[in-house]
GROMACS .gro file of C-alpha atoms in nm:
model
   88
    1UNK     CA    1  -0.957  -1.195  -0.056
    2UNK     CA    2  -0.727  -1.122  -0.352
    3UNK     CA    3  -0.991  -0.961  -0.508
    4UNK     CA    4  -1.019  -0.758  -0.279
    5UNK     CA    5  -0.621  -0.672  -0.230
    6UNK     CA    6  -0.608  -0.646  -0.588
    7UNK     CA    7  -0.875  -0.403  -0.596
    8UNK     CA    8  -0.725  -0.173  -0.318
    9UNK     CA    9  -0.425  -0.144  -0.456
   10UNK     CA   10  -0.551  -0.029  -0.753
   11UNK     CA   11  -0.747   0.240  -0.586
   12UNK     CA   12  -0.390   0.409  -0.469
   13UNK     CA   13  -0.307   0.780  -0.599
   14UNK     CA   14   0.003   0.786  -0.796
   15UNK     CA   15   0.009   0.403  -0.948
   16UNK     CA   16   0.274   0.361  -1.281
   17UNK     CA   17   0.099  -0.026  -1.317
   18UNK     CA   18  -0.182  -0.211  -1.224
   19UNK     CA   19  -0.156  -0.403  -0.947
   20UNK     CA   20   0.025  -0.786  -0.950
   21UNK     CA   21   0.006  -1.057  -0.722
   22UNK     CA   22  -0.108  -1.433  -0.595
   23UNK     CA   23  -0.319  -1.460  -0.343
   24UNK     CA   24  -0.262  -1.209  -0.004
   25UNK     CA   25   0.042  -1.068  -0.159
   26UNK     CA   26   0.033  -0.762  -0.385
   27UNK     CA   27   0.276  -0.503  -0.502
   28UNK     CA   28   0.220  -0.207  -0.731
   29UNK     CA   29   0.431   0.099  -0.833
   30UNK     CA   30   0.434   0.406  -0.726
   31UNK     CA   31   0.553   0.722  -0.884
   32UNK     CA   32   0.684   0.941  -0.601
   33UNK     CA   33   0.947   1.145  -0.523
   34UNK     CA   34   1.212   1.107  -0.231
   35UNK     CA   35   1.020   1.318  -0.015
   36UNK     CA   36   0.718   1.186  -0.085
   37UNK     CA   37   0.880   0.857  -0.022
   38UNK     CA   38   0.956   0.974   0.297
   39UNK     CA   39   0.680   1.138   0.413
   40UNK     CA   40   0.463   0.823   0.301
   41UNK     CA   41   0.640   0.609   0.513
   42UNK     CA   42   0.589   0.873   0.823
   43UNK     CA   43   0.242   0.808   0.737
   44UNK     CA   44   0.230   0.441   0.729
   45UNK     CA   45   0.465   0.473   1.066
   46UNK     CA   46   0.236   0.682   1.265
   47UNK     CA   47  -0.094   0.478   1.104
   48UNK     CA   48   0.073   0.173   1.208
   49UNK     CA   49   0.030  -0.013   0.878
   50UNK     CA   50   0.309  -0.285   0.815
   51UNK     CA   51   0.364  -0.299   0.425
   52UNK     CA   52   0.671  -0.279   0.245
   53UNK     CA   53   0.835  -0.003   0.077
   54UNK     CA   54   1.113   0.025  -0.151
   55UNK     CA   55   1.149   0.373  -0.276
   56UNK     CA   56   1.418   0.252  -0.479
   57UNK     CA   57   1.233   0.050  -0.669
   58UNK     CA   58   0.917   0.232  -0.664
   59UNK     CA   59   0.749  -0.021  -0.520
   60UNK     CA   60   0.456  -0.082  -0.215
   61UNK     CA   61   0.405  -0.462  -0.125
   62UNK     CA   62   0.135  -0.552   0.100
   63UNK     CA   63   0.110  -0.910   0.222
   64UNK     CA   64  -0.123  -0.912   0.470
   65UNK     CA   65  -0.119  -1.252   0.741
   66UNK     CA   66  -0.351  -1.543   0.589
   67UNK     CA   67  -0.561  -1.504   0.903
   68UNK     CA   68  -0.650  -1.151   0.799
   69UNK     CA   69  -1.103  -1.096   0.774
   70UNK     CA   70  -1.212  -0.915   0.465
   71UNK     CA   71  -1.307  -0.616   0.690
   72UNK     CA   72  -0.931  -0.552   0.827
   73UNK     CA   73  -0.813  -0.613   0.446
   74UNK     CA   74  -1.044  -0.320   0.381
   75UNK     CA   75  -0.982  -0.096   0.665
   76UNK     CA   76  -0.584  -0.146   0.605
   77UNK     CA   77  -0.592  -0.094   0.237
   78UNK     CA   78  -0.772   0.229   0.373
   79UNK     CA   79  -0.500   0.350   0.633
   80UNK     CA   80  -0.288   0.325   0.333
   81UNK     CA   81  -0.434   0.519   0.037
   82UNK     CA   82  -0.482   0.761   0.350
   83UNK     CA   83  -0.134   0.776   0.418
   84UNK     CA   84   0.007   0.820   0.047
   85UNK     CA   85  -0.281   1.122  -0.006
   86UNK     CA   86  -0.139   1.273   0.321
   87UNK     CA   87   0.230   1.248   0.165
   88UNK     CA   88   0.111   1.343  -0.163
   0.00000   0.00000   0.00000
């Protein structure tokens, strides 16, 4: 499955890196502004997508529970390239 993590994140509008990580947890920049910031986590809010965002740092970390199928890896790397082109 980090294949597949690893290749969702680095499907993501607006990426500064590629994408880094071990196993089900990931993390890759983003270059956005503090509205977009915001408005991507109103996104990920209303989508109801847990990842973790530090607009601070510029950063989106996605670790995912170890129980997680291949198919909701997918569909939640989805909801979340959907949300960021929504608050792009």
């Amino acid at each position: 499955l980090e294949e597949t993590l690893m290749a969702g994140l680095a499907q993501l509008p607006q990426t500064t890196t590629a994408p880094r990580g071990k196993g089900l947890l990931g993390a890759i920049e983003l270059d956005l502004d503090a509205q977009q910031w915001s408005r991507f986590k109103a996104e990920v809010a209303a989508r109801r997508v847990f990842v973790h965002i530090y607009p601070n740092r510029g950063t989106l970390i996605v670790s995912p529970p170890l129980c997680i199928t291949e198919r909701e890896l997918t569909d939640g790397l989805t909801l979340v390239r959907e949300a960021l082109q929504a608050a792009l």
